[in-house]
PDB file of C-alpha atoms in Angstrom:
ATOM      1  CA  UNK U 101      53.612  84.078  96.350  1.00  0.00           C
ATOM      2  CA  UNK U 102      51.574  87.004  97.302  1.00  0.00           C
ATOM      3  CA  UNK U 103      51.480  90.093  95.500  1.00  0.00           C
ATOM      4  CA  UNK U 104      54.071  92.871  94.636  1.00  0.00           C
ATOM      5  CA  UNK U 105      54.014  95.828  96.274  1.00  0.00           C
ATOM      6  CA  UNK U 106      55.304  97.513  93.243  1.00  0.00           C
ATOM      7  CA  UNK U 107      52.619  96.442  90.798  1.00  0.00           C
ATOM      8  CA  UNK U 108      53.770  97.681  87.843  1.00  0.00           C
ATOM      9  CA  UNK U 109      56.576  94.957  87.668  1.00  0.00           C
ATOM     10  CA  UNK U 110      55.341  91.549  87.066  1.00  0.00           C
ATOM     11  CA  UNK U 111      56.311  88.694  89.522  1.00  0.00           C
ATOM     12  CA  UNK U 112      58.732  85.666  88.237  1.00  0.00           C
ATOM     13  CA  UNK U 113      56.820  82.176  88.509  1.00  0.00           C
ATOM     14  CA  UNK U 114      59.611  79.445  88.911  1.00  0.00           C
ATOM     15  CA  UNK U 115      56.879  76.486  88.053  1.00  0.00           C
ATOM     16  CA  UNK U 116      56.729  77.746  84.098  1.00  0.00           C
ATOM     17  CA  UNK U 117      60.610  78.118  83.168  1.00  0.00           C
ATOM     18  CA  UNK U 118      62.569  75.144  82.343  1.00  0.00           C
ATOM     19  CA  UNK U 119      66.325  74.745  83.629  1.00  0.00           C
ATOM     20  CA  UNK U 120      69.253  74.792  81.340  1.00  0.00           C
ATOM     21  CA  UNK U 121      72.950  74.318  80.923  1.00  0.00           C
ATOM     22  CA  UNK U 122      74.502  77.239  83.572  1.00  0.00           C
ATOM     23  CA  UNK U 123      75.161  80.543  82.567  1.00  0.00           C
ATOM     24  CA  UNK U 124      77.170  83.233  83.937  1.00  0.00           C
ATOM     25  CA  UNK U 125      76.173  86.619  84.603  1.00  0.00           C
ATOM     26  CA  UNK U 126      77.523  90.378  85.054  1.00  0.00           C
ATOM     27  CA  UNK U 127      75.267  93.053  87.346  1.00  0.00           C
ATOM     28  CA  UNK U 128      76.100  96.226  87.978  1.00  0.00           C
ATOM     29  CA  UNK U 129      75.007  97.015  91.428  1.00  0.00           C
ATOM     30  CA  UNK U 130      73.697 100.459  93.546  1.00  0.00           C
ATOM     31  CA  UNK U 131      73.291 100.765  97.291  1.00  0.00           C
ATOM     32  CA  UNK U 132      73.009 102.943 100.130  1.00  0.00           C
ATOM     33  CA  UNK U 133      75.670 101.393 102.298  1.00  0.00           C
ATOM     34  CA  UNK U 134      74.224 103.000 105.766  1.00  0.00           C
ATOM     35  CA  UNK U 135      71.472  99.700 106.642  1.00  0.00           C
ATOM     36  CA  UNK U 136      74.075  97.380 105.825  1.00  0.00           C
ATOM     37  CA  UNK U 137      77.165  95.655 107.130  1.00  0.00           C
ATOM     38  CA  UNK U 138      79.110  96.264 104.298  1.00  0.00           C
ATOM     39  CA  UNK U 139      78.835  94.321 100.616  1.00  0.00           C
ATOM     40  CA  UNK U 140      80.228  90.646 102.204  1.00  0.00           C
ATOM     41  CA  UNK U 141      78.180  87.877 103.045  1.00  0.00           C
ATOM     42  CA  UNK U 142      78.467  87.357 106.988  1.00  0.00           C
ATOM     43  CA  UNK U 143      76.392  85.352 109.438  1.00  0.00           C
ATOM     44  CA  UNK U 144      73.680  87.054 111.510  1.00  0.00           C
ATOM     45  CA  UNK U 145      74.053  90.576 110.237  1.00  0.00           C
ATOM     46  CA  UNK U 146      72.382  92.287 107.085  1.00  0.00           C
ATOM     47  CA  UNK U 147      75.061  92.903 104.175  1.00  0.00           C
ATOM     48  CA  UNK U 148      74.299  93.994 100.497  1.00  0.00           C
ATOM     49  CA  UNK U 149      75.521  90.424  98.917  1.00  0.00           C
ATOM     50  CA  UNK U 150      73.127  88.312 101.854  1.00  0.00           C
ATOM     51  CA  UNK U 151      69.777  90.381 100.749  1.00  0.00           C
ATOM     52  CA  UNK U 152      70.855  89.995  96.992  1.00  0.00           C
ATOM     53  CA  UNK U 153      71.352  86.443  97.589  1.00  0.00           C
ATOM     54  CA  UNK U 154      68.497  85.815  99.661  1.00  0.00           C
ATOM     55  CA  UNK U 155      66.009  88.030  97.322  1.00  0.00           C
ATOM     56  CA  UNK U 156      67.355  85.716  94.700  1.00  0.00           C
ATOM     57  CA  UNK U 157      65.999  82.466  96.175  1.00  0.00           C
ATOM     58  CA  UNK U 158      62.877  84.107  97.099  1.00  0.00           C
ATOM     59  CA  UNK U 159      61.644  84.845  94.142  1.00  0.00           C
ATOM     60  CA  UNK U 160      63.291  82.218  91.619  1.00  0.00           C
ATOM     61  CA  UNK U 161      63.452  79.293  94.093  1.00  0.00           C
ATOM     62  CA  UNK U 162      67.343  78.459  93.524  1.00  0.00           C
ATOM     63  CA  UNK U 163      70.331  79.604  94.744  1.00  0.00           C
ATOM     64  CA  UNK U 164      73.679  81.699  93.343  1.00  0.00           C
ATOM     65  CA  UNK U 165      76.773  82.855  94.678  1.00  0.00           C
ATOM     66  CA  UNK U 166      77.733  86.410  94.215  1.00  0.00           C
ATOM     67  CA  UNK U 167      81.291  87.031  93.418  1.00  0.00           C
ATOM     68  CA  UNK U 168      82.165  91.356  94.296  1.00  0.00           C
ATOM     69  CA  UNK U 169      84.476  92.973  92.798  1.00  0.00           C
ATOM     70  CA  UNK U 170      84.938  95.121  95.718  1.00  0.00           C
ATOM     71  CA  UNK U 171      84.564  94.271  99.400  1.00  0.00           C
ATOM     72  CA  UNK U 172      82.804  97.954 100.237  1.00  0.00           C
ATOM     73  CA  UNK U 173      82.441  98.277 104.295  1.00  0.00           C
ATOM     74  CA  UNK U 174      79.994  99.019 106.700  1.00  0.00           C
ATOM     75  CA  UNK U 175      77.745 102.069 105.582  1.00  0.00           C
ATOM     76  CA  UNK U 176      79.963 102.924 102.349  1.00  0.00           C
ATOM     77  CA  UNK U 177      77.856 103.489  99.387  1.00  0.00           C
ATOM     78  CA  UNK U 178      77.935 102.924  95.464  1.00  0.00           C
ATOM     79  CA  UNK U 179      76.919 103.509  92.295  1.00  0.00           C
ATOM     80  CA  UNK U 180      78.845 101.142  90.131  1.00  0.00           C
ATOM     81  CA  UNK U 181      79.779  97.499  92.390  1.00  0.00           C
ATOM     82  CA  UNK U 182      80.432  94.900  90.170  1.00  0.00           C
ATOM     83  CA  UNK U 183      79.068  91.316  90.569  1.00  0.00           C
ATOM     84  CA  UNK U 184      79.094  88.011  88.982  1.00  0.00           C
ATOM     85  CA  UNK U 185      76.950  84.857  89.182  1.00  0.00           C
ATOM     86  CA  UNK U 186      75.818  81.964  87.723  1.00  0.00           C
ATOM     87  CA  UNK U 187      72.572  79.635  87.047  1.00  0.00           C
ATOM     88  CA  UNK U 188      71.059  77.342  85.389  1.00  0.00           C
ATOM     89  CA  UNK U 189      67.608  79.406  85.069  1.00  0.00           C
ATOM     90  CA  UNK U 190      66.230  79.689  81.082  1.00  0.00           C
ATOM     91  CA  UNK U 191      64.844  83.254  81.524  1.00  0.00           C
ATOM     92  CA  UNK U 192      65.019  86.444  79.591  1.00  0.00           C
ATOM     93  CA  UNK U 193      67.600  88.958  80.991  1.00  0.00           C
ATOM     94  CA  UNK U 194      65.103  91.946  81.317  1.00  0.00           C
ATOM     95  CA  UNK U 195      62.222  89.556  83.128  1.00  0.00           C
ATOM     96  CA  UNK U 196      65.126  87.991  85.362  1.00  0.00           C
ATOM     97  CA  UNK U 197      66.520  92.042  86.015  1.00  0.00           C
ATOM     98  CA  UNK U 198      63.230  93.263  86.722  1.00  0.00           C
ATOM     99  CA  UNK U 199      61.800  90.332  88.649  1.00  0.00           C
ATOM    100  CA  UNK U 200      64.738  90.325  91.056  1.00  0.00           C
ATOM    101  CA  UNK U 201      64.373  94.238  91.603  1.00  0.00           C
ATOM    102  CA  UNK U 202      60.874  93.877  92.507  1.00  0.00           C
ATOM    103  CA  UNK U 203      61.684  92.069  95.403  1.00  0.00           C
ATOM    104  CA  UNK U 204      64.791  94.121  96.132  1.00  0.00           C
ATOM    105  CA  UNK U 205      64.483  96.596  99.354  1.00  0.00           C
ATOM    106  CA  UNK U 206      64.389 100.442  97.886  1.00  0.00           C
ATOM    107  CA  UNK U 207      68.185 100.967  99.138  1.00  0.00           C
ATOM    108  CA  UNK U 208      69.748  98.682  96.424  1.00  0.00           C
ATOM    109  CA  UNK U 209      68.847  98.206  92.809  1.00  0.00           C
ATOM    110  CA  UNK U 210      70.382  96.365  89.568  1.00  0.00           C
ATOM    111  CA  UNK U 211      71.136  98.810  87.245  1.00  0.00           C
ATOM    112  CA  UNK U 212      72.745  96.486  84.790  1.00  0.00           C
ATOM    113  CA  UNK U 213      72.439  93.021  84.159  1.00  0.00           C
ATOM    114  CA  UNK U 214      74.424  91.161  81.064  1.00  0.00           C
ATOM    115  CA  UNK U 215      75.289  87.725  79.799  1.00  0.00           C
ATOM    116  CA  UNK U 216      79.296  86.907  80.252  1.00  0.00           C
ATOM    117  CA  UNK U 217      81.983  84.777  79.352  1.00  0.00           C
ATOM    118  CA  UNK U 218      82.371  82.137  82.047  1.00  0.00           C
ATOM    119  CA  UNK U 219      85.846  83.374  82.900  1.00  0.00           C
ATOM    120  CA  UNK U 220      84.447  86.629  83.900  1.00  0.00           C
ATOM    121  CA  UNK U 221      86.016  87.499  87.599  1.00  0.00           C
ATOM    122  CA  UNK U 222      85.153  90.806  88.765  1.00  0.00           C
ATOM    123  CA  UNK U 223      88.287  90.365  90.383  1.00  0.00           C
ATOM    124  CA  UNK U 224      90.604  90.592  87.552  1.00  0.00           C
ATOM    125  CA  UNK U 225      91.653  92.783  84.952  1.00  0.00           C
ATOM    126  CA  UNK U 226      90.542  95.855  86.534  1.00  0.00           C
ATOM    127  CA  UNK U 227      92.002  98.700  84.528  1.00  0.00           C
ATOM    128  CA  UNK U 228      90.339 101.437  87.077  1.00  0.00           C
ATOM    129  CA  UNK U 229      88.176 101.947  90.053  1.00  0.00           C
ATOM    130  CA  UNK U 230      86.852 105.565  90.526  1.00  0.00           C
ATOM    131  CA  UNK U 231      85.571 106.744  94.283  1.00  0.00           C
ATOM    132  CA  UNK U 232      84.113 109.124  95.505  1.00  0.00           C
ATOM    133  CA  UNK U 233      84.563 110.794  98.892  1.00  0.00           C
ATOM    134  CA  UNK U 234      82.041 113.816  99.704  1.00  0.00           C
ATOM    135  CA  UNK U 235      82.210 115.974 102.864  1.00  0.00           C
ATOM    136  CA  UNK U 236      80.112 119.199 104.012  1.00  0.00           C
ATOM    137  CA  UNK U 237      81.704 122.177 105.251  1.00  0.00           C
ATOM    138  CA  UNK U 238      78.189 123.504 106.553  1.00  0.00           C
ATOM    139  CA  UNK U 239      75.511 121.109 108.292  1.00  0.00           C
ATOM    140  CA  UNK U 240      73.829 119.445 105.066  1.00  0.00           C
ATOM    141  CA  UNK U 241      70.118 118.792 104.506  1.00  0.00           C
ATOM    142  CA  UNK U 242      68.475 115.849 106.392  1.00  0.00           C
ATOM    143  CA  UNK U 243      68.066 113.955 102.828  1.00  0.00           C
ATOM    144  CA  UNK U 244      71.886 113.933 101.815  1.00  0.00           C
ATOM    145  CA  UNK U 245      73.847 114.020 105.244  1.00  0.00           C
ATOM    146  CA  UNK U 246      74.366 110.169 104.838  1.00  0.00           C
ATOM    147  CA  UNK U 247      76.266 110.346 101.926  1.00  0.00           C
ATOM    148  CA  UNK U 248      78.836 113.168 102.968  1.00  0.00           C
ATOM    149  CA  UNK U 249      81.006 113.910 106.033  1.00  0.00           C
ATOM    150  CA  UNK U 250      80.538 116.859 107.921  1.00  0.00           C
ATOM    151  CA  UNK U 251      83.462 119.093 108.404  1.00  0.00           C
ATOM    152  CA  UNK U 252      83.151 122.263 111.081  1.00  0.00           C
ATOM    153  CA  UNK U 253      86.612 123.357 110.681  1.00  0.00           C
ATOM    154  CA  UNK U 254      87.549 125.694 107.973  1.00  0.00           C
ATOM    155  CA  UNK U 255      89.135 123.108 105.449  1.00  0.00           C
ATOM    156  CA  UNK U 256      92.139 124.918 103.735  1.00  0.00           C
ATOM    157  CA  UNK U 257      91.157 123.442  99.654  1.00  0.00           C
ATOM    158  CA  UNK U 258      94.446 124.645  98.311  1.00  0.00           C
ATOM    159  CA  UNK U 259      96.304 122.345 101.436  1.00  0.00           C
ATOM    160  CA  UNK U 260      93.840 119.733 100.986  1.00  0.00           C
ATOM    161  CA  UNK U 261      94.959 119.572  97.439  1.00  0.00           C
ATOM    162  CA  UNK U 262      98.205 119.724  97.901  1.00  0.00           C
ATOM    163  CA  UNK U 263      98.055 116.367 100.791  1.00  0.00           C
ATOM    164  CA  UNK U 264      95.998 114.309  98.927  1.00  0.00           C
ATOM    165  CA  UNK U 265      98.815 114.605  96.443  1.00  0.00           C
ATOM    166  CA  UNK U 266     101.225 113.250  98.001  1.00  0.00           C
ATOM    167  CA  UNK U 267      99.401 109.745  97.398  1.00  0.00           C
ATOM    168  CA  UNK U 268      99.671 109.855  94.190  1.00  0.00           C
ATOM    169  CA  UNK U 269     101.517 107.134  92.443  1.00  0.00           C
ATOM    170  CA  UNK U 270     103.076 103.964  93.507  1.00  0.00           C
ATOM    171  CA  UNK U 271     103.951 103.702  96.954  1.00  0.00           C
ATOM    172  CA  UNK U 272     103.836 100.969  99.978  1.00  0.00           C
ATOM    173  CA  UNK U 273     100.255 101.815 101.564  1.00  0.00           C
ATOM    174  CA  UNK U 274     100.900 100.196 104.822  1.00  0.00           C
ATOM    175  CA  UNK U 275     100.174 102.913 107.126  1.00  0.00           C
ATOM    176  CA  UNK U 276      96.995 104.046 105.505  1.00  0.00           C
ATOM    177  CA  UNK U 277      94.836 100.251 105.594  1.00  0.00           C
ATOM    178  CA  UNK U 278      94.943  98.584 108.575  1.00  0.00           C
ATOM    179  CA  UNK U 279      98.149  96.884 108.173  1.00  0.00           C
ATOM    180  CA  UNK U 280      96.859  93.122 108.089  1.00  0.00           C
ATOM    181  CA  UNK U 281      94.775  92.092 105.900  1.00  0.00           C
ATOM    182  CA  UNK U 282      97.583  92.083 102.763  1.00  0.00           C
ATOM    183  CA  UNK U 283     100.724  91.343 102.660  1.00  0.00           C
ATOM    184  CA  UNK U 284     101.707  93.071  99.682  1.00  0.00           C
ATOM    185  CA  UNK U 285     100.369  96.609 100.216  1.00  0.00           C
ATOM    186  CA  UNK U 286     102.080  98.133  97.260  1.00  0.00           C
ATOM    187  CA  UNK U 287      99.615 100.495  95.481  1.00  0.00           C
ATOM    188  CA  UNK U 288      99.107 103.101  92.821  1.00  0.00           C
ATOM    189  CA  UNK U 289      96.866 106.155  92.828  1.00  0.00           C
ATOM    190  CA  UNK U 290      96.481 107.061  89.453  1.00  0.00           C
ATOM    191  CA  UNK U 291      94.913 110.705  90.218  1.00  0.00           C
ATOM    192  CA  UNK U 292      93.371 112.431  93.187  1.00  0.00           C
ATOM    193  CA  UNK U 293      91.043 115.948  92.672  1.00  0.00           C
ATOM    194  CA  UNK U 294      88.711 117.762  94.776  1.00  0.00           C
ATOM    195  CA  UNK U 295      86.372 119.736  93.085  1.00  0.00           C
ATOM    196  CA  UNK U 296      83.367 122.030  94.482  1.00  0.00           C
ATOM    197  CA  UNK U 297      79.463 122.046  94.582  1.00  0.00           C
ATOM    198  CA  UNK U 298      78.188 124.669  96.256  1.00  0.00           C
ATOM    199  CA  UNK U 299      74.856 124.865  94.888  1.00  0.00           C
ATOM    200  CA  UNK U 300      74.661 121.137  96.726  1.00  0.00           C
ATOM    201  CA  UNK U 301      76.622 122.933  99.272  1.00  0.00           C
ATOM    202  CA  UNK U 302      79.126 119.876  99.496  1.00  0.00           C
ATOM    203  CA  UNK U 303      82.903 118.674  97.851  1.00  0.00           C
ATOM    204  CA  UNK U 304      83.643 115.713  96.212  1.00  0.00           C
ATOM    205  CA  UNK U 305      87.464 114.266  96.111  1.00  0.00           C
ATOM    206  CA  UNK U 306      87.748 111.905  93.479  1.00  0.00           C
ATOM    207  CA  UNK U 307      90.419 108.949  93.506  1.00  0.00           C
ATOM    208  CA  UNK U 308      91.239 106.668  90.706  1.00  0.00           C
ATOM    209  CA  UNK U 309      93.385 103.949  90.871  1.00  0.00           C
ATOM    210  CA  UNK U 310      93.379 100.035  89.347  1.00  0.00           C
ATOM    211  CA  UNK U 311      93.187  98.681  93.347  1.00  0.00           C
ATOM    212  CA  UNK U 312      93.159  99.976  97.071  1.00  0.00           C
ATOM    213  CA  UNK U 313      93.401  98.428 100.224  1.00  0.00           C
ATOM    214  CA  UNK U 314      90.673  98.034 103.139  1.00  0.00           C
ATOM    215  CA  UNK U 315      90.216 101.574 104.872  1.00  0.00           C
ATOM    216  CA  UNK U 316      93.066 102.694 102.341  1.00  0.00           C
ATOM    217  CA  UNK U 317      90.998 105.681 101.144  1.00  0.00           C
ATOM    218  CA  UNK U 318      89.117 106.505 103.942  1.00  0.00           C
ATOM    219  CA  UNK U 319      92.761 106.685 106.215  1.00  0.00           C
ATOM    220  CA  UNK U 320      94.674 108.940 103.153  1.00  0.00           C
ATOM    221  CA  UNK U 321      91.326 111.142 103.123  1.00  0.00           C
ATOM    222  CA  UNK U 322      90.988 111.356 106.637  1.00  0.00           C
ATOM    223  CA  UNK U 323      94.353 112.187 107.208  1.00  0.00           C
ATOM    224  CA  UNK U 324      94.429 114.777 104.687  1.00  0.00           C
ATOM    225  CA  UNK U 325      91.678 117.168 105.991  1.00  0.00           C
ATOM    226  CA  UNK U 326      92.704 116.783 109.074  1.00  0.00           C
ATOM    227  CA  UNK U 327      96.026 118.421 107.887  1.00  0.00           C
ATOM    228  CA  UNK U 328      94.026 120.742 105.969  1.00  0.00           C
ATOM    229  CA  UNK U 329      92.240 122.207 109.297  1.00  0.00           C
ATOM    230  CA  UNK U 330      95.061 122.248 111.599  1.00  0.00           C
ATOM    231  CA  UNK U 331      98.067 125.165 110.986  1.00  0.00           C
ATOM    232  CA  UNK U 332     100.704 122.708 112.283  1.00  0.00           C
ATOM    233  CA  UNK U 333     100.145 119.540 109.724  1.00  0.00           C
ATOM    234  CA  UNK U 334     101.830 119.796 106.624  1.00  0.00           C
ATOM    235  CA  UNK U 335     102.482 117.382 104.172  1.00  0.00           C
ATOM    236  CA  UNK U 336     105.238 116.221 105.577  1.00  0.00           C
ATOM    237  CA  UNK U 337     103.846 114.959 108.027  1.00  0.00           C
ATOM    238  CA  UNK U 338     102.496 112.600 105.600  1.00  0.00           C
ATOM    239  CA  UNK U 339     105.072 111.937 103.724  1.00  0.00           C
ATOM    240  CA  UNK U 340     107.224 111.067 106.849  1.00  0.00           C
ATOM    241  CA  UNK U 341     104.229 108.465 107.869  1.00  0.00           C
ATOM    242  CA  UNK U 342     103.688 107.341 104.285  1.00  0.00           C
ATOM    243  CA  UNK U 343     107.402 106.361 104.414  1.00  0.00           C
ATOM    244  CA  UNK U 344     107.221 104.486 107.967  1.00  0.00           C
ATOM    245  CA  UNK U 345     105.287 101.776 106.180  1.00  0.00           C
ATOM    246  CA  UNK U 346     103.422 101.844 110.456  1.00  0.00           C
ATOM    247  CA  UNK U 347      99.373 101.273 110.035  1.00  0.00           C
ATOM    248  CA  UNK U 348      99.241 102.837 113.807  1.00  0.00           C
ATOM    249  CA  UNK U 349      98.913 106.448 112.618  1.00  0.00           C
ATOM    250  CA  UNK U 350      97.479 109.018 114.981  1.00  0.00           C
ATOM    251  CA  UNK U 351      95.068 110.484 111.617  1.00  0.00           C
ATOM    252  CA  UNK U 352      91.527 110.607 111.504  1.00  0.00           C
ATOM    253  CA  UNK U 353      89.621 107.809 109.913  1.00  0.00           C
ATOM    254  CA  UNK U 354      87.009 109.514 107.412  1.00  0.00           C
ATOM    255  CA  UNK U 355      83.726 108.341 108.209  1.00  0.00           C
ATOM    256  CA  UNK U 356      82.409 105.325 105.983  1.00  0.00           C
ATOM    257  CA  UNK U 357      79.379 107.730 104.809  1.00  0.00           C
ATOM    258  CA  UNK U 358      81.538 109.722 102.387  1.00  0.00           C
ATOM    259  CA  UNK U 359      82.806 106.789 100.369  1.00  0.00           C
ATOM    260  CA  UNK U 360      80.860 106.227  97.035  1.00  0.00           C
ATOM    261  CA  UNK U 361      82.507 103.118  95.058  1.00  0.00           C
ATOM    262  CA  UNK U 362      81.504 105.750  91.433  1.00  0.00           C
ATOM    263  CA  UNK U 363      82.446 102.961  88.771  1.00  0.00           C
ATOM    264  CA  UNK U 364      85.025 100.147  87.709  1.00  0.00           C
ATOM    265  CA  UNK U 365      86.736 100.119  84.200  1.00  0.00           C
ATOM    266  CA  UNK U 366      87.844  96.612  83.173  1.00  0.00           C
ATOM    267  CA  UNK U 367      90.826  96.347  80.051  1.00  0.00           C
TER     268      UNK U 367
END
């Protein structure tokens, strides 16, 4: 194998570590969604899981299966995915974390990596997932644009405030996700703020909740500035098309570059 480009990390050599009985595996995972076609696996496109994966076998010469705990899409970002895998490799966990990093392109790094119970699922017992959605209400700097939406409409933050709101709690999502991909689409928002940076010159709204549907957050914040910019949208509006339980809402999809999957709490 030729040598690292980032020297100061030494390279894993598969010949010199015996295999062992499987083990299973937690990472905690950060990427800049904007190269990649979302966190899935797919054929013939780049995602975050088929680089992972395919880094993987590079450097330790076997193979694992990444299980996500969320399915982030196309250009969304984040800070705190949650993965699992398994494999049979004897290898300490700091040489195995930093060995797969070095191969790892500079838009996604392991920032955790811990031994599990085998009946970890990232899937399960999810107590809380926090997002992030930033947006710009002046054109941002050429290093941060792609992680915020830009805004040139005056957004009204008291109106904003008082939309995003009206998601709050357990309702049927169905006309904020695209209506097909669940059939239960029954969801609570635990809390929903929006809080300033203008030294950064940029918002953040920030969404808890134990679950949300595909687009779910991007639709509800999408919809919501655009009521916050325009005189005759109230929230009424949404709580009329909350209650029609119709995904074909005339809203604004918020752009995938604002969504930052923050962290996920397990009980």
């Amino acid at each position: 194998m030729g040598k690292s480009c980032k020297g100061a990390l030494p390279l894993y050599d598969p010949k010199s570590q015996p295999m062992q009985k499987e083990k299973t595996y937690k990472i905690i995972v950060a990427y800049d969604g904007t190269n990649y076609c979302g966190w899935q696996r797919q054929p013939q496109v780049s995602t975050v899981v088929g680089v992972l994966e395919q880094r993987f076998q590079a450097v330790f010469k076997t193979e694992i299966a990444l299980l996500g705990a969320s399915r982030t899409d196309a250009g969304v970002h984040a800070l705190g995915q949650v993965a699992r895998f398994r494999t049979t490799l004897s290898i300490g966990i700091e040489q195995l974390k930093n060995a797969w990093n070095n191969v790892l392109p500079a838009d996604i790094i392991i920032r955790e990596l811990t031994q599990v119970e085998d009946t970890f699922n990232p899937q399960h017992n999810v107590a809380q997932k926090t997002y992030y959605y930033h947006f710009f209400q002046r054109r941002p700097l050429p290093f941060v644009y792609r992680y915020g939406a830009y805004y040139k409409p005056t957004i009204d933050l008291e109106k904003l405030t008082e939309c995003l709101n009206v998601f709050v709690g357990t309702h049927d999502f169905r006309s904020f996700c695209t209506g097909q991909d669940k059939e239960n689409t029954i969801r609570t928002i635990h809390s929903i703020t929006v809080n300033s940076f203008k030294k950064y010159g940029f918002y953040r709204i920030t969404i808890k909740g134990p679950g949300f549907l595909r687009y779910m957050i991007r639709r509800i914040v999408g919809a919501c500035l655009d009521s916050a910019c325009t005189p005759e949208l109230t929230k009424e509006h949404l709580i009329t098309a909350l209650a029609e339980k119709n995904p074909s809402q005339k809203f604004d999809t918020a752009p995938a570059r604002g969504l930052i999957l923050r962290k996920i709490v397990y009980k």
